[in-house]
């Protein structure tokens, strides 16, 4: 999953970025509202974590611009503004959730899972394809009666595919959802991960569609 983190505080920003990377997410971190909006124009994000007190453009203005521009990705506000009025304003402006600082990283992870799940139109936390079941809270995949542990990147790749079973993802699309701006991507990285995943879940677990990409069967 590709996440845009908008946070001007260095300490909080680097802690959240690291925690998200540890949780197998690709993260781009920007520090002001104007850069946030231009990043959203350039990349397709699965989620935005948005601070409110930001240089150049306030977080609420960013949110408003984003929603007026018909950008529908989930947004979680992360802020120290903790009054009921602030929360109501944030949610009414189009945020999907509102988390007051200081928050626990575990709670942030859980809220991200919940918001993304709802955005994908599913109440069930387990992602399911014809052959596989993927549990985002444990990062394990099940096939038949066996359960397999996944590396961070293996999980990220399988998660990207299993969010939309039956849809074909190109290498470029998968790279985009697995790697942030500053991460170097080896040219065969995706093939390498697919190979490792197939060793665990079987060749038919992830289908190659020649010349187009990969998919999990619905
Ligand atoms: Ca701030």
JSON list of N, CA and C in Angstrom, two decimals, residues 132-163:
[
{"chain": "A", "resi": 132, "resn": "UNK", "atom": "N", "xyz": [-6.63, -18.36, -1.66]},
{"chain": "A", "resi": 132, "resn": "UNK", "atom": "CA", "xyz": [-5.84, -17.83, -0.55]},
{"chain": "A", "resi": 132, "resn": "UNK", "atom": "C", "xyz": [-6.65, -16.98, 0.41]},
{"chain": "A", "resi": 133, "resn": "UNK", "atom": "N", "xyz": [-6.16, -16.93, 1.65]},
{"chain": "A", "resi": 133, "resn": "UNK", "atom": "CA", "xyz": [-6.71, -16.01, 2.65]},
{"chain": "A", "resi": 133, "resn": "UNK", "atom": "C", "xyz": [-5.55, -15.26, 3.27]},
{"chain": "A", "resi": 134, "resn": "UNK", "atom": "N", "xyz": [-5.65, -13.92, 3.28]},
{"chain": "A", "resi": 134, "resn": "UNK", "atom": "CA", "xyz": [-4.56, -13.11, 3.81]},
{"chain": "A", "resi": 134, "resn": "UNK", "atom": "C", "xyz": [-5.07, -12.30, 5.00]},
{"chain": "A", "resi": 135, "resn": "UNK", "atom": "N", "xyz": [-4.35, -12.42, 6.11]},
{"chain": "A", "resi": 135, "resn": "UNK", "atom": "CA", "xyz": [-4.77, -11.73, 7.33]},
{"chain": "A", "resi": 135, "resn": "UNK", "atom": "C", "xyz": [-3.87, -10.51, 7.57]},
{"chain": "A", "resi": 136, "resn": "UNK", "atom": "N", "xyz": [-4.39, -9.29, 7.36]},
{"chain": "A", "resi": 136, "resn": "UNK", "atom": "CA", "xyz": [-3.56, -8.09, 7.52]},
{"chain": "A", "resi": 136, "resn": "UNK", "atom": "C", "xyz": [-3.06, -7.87, 8.95]},
{"chain": "A", "resi": 137, "resn": "UNK", "atom": "N", "xyz": [-3.71, -8.44, 9.94]},
{"chain": "A", "resi": 137, "resn": "UNK", "atom": "CA", "xyz": [-3.24, -8.19, 11.31]},
{"chain": "A", "resi": 137, "resn": "UNK", "atom": "C", "xyz": [-2.07, -9.09, 11.68]},
{"chain": "A", "resi": 138, "resn": "UNK", "atom": "N", "xyz": [-1.99, -10.28, 11.09]},
{"chain": "A", "resi": 138, "resn": "UNK", "atom": "CA", "xyz": [-0.87, -11.19, 11.40]},
{"chain": "A", "resi": 138, "resn": "UNK", "atom": "C", "xyz": [0.15, -11.26, 10.25]},
{"chain": "A", "resi": 139, "resn": "UNK", "atom": "N", "xyz": [-0.26, -10.74, 9.06]},
{"chain": "A", "resi": 139, "resn": "UNK", "atom": "CA", "xyz": [0.59, -10.79, 7.85]},
{"chain": "A", "resi": 139, "resn": "UNK", "atom": "C", "xyz": [0.90, -12.23, 7.44]},
{"chain": "A", "resi": 140, "resn": "UNK", "atom": "N", "xyz": [-0.05, -13.13, 7.67]},
{"chain": "A", "resi": 140, "resn": "UNK", "atom": "CA", "xyz": [0.13, -14.52, 7.25]},
{"chain": "A", "resi": 140, "resn": "UNK", "atom": "C", "xyz": [-0.88, -14.85, 6.16]},
{"chain": "A", "resi": 141, "resn": "UNK", "atom": "N", "xyz": [-0.47, -15.76, 5.26]},
{"chain": "A", "resi": 141, "resn": "UNK", "atom": "CA", "xyz": [-1.39, -16.21, 4.22]},
{"chain": "A", "resi": 141, "resn": "UNK", "atom": "C", "xyz": [-1.72, -17.68, 4.46]},
{"chain": "A", "resi": 142, "resn": "UNK", "atom": "N", "xyz": [-2.97, -18.03, 4.18]},
{"chain": "A", "resi": 142, "resn": "UNK", "atom": "CA", "xyz": [-3.40, -19.42, 4.33]},
{"chain": "A", "resi": 142, "resn": "UNK", "atom": "C", "xyz": [-3.78, -19.98, 2.98]},
{"chain": "A", "resi": 143, "resn": "UNK", "atom": "N", "xyz": [-3.37, -21.25, 2.77]},
{"chain": "A", "resi": 143, "resn": "UNK", "atom": "CA", "xyz": [-3.83, -21.97, 1.60]},
{"chain": "A", "resi": 143, "resn": "UNK", "atom": "C", "xyz": [-4.19, -23.37, 2.07]},
{"chain": "A", "resi": 144, "resn": "UNK", "atom": "N", "xyz": [-5.39, -23.84, 1.69]},
{"chain": "A", "resi": 144, "resn": "UNK", "atom": "CA", "xyz": [-5.91, -25.10, 2.21]},
{"chain": "A", "resi": 144, "resn": "UNK", "atom": "C", "xyz": [-5.79, -25.07, 3.74]},
{"chain": "A", "resi": 145, "resn": "UNK", "atom": "N", "xyz": [-5.06, -26.00, 4.32]},
{"chain": "A", "resi": 145, "resn": "UNK", "atom": "CA", "xyz": [-4.96, -25.95, 5.78]},
{"chain": "A", "resi": 145, "resn": "UNK", "atom": "C", "xyz": [-3.60, -25.47, 6.26]},
{"chain": "A", "resi": 146, "resn": "UNK", "atom": "N", "xyz": [-2.80, -24.96, 5.33]},
{"chain": "A", "resi": 146, "resn": "UNK", "atom": "CA", "xyz": [-1.47, -24.50, 5.72]},
{"chain": "A", "resi": 146, "resn": "UNK", "atom": "C", "xyz": [-1.42, -22.98, 5.81]},
{"chain": "A", "resi": 147, "resn": "UNK", "atom": "N", "xyz": [-0.56, -22.51, 6.73]},
{"chain": "A", "resi": 147, "resn": "UNK", "atom": "CA", "xyz": [-0.42, -21.07, 6.92]},
{"chain": "A", "resi": 147, "resn": "UNK", "atom": "C", "xyz": [1.06, -20.71, 6.74]},
{"chain": "A", "resi": 148, "resn": "UNK", "atom": "N", "xyz": [1.33, -19.61, 6.05]},
{"chain": "A", "resi": 148, "resn": "UNK", "atom": "CA", "xyz": [2.71, -19.25, 5.73]},
{"chain": "A", "resi": 148, "resn": "UNK", "atom": "C", "xyz": [3.03, -17.85, 6.22]},
{"chain": "A", "resi": 149, "resn": "UNK", "atom": "N", "xyz": [4.25, -17.72, 6.74]},
{"chain": "A", "resi": 149, "resn": "UNK", "atom": "CA", "xyz": [4.73, -16.40, 7.13]},
{"chain": "A", "resi": 149, "resn": "UNK", "atom": "C", "xyz": [5.28, -15.69, 5.90]},
{"chain": "A", "resi": 150, "resn": "UNK", "atom": "N", "xyz": [5.09, -14.37, 5.82]},
{"chain": "A", "resi": 150, "resn": "UNK", "atom": "CA", "xyz": [5.56, -13.63, 4.66]},
{"chain": "A", "resi": 150, "resn": "UNK", "atom": "C", "xyz": [6.55, -12.56, 5.08]},
{"chain": "A", "resi": 151, "resn": "UNK", "atom": "N", "xyz": [7.51, -12.28, 4.22]},
{"chain": "A", "resi": 151, "resn": "UNK", "atom": "CA", "xyz": [8.39, -11.14, 4.47]},
{"chain": "A", "resi": 151, "resn": "UNK", "atom": "C", "xyz": [7.56, -9.88, 4.26]},
{"chain": "A", "resi": 152, "resn": "UNK", "atom": "N", "xyz": [8.13, -8.77, 4.70]},
{"chain": "A", "resi": 152, "resn": "UNK", "atom": "CA", "xyz": [7.42, -7.51, 4.61]},
{"chain": "A", "resi": 152, "resn": "UNK", "atom": "C", "xyz": [7.01, -7.17, 3.16]},
{"chain": "A", "resi": 153, "resn": "UNK", "atom": "N", "xyz": [7.92, -7.33, 2.23]},
{"chain": "A", "resi": 153, "resn": "UNK", "atom": "CA", "xyz": [7.61, -7.01, 0.83]},
{"chain": "A", "resi": 153, "resn": "UNK", "atom": "C", "xyz": [6.71, -8.07, 0.18]},
{"chain": "A", "resi": 154, "resn": "UNK", "atom": "N", "xyz": [6.89, -9.33, 0.58]},
{"chain": "A", "resi": 154, "resn": "UNK", "atom": "CA", "xyz": [5.98, -10.37, 0.06]},
{"chain": "A", "resi": 154, "resn": "UNK", "atom": "C", "xyz": [4.55, -10.05, 0.48]},
{"chain": "A", "resi": 155, "resn": "UNK", "atom": "N", "xyz": [4.40, -9.65, 1.74]},
{"chain": "A", "resi": 155, "resn": "UNK", "atom": "CA", "xyz": [3.07, -9.30, 2.21]},
{"chain": "A", "resi": 155, "resn": "UNK", "atom": "C", "xyz": [2.51, -8.12, 1.42]},
{"chain": "A", "resi": 156, "resn": "UNK", "atom": "N", "xyz": [3.33, -7.09, 1.25]},
{"chain": "A", "resi": 156, "resn": "UNK", "atom": "CA", "xyz": [2.86, -5.88, 0.56]},
{"chain": "A", "resi": 156, "resn": "UNK", "atom": "C", "xyz": [2.39, -6.22, -0.86]},
{"chain": "A", "resi": 157, "resn": "UNK", "atom": "N", "xyz": [3.14, -7.09, -1.53]},
{"chain": "A", "resi": 157, "resn": "UNK", "atom": "CA", "xyz": [2.76, -7.45, -2.90]},
{"chain": "A", "resi": 157, "resn": "UNK", "atom": "C", "xyz": [1.46, -8.25, -2.93]},
{"chain": "A", "resi": 158, "resn": "UNK", "atom": "N", "xyz": [1.38, -9.24, -2.06]},
{"chain": "A", "resi": 158, "resn": "UNK", "atom": "CA", "xyz": [0.18, -10.07, -2.05]},
{"chain": "A", "resi": 158, "resn": "UNK", "atom": "C", "xyz": [-1.05, -9.24, -1.64]},
{"chain": "A", "resi": 159, "resn": "UNK", "atom": "N", "xyz": [-0.84, -8.33, -0.71]},
{"chain": "A", "resi": 159, "resn": "UNK", "atom": "CA", "xyz": [-1.94, -7.47, -0.28]},
{"chain": "A", "resi": 159, "resn": "UNK", "atom": "C", "xyz": [-2.45, -6.65, -1.46]},
{"chain": "A", "resi": 160, "resn": "UNK", "atom": "N", "xyz": [-1.52, -6.09, -2.24]},
{"chain": "A", "resi": 160, "resn": "UNK", "atom": "CA", "xyz": [-1.92, -5.28, -3.40]},
{"chain": "A", "resi": 160, "resn": "UNK", "atom": "C", "xyz": [-2.78, -6.10, -4.36]},
{"chain": "A", "resi": 161, "resn": "UNK", "atom": "N", "xyz": [-2.40, -7.36, -4.59]},
{"chain": "A", "resi": 161, "resn": "UNK", "atom": "CA", "xyz": [-3.16, -8.21, -5.51]},
{"chain": "A", "resi": 161, "resn": "UNK", "atom": "C", "xyz": [-4.51, -8.61, -4.92]},
{"chain": "A", "resi": 162, "resn": "UNK", "atom": "N", "xyz": [-4.51, -8.90, -3.62]},
{"chain": "A", "resi": 162, "resn": "UNK", "atom": "CA", "xyz": [-5.71, -9.49, -3.01]},
{"chain": "A", "resi": 162, "resn": "UNK", "atom": "C", "xyz": [-6.78, -8.47, -2.65]},
{"chain": "A", "resi": 163, "resn": "UNK", "atom": "N", "xyz": [-6.41, -7.19, -2.72]},
{"chain": "A", "resi": 163, "resn": "UNK", "atom": "CA", "xyz": [-7.42, -6.16, -2.52]},
{"chain": "A", "resi": 163, "resn": "UNK", "atom": "C", "xyz": [-8.44, -6.21, -3.67]}
]
